[in-house]
XYZ file of C-alpha atoms in Angstrom:
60
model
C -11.695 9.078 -3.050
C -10.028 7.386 -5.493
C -6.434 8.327 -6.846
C -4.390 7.068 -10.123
C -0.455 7.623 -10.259
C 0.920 7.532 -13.637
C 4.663 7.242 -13.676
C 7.360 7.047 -16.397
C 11.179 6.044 -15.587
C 14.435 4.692 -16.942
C 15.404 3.461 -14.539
C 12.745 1.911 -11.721
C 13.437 5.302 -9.367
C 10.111 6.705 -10.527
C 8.318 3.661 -10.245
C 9.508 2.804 -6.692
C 8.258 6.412 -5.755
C 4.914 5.997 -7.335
C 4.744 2.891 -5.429
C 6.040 4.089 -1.899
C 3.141 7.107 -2.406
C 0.480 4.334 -3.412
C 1.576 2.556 -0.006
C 1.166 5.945 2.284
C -2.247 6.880 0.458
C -3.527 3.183 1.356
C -2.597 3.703 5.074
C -5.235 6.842 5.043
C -7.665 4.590 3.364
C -7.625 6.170 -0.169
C -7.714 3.676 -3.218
C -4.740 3.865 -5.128
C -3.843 2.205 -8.797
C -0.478 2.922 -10.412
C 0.261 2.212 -13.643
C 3.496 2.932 -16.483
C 1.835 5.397 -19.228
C 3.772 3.126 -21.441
C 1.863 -0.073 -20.288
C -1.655 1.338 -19.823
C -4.310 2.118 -21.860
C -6.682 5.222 -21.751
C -7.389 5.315 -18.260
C -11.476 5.638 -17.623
C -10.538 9.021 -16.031
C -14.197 9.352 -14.697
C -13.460 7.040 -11.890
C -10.655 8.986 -10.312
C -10.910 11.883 -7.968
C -7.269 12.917 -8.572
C -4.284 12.064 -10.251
C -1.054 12.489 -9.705
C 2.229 11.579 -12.314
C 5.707 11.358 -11.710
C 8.057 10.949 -14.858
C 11.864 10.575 -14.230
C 14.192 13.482 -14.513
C 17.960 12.820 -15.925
C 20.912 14.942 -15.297
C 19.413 17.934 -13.089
């Protein structure tokens, strides 16, 4: 299985997240990529089993 994490954030919390999750889903032997949906381009969302994004919430 392979797994993309999209992530947004103002302030790195959301990207250290997306990373830390990337990190735990290696350790099971699932294939991770993470990427900024304001750095990326379409992803080729055939090759992905699952995806999961984060974006960063402000103020509650």
């Amino acid at each position: 299985m392979k797994t993309l994490i999209l992530f947004s954030t103002r302030d790195g919390q959301t990207r250290e997240i997306a990373s830390y999750l990337a990190s735990e889903l290696k350790e099971l032997g699932i294939q991770t990529d993470v990427a900024n949906v304001h750095r990326i381009e379409e992803p080729q969302w055939e090759n992905y089993d699952r995806v999961v994004i984060g974006a960063s919430i402000r103020y509650g």
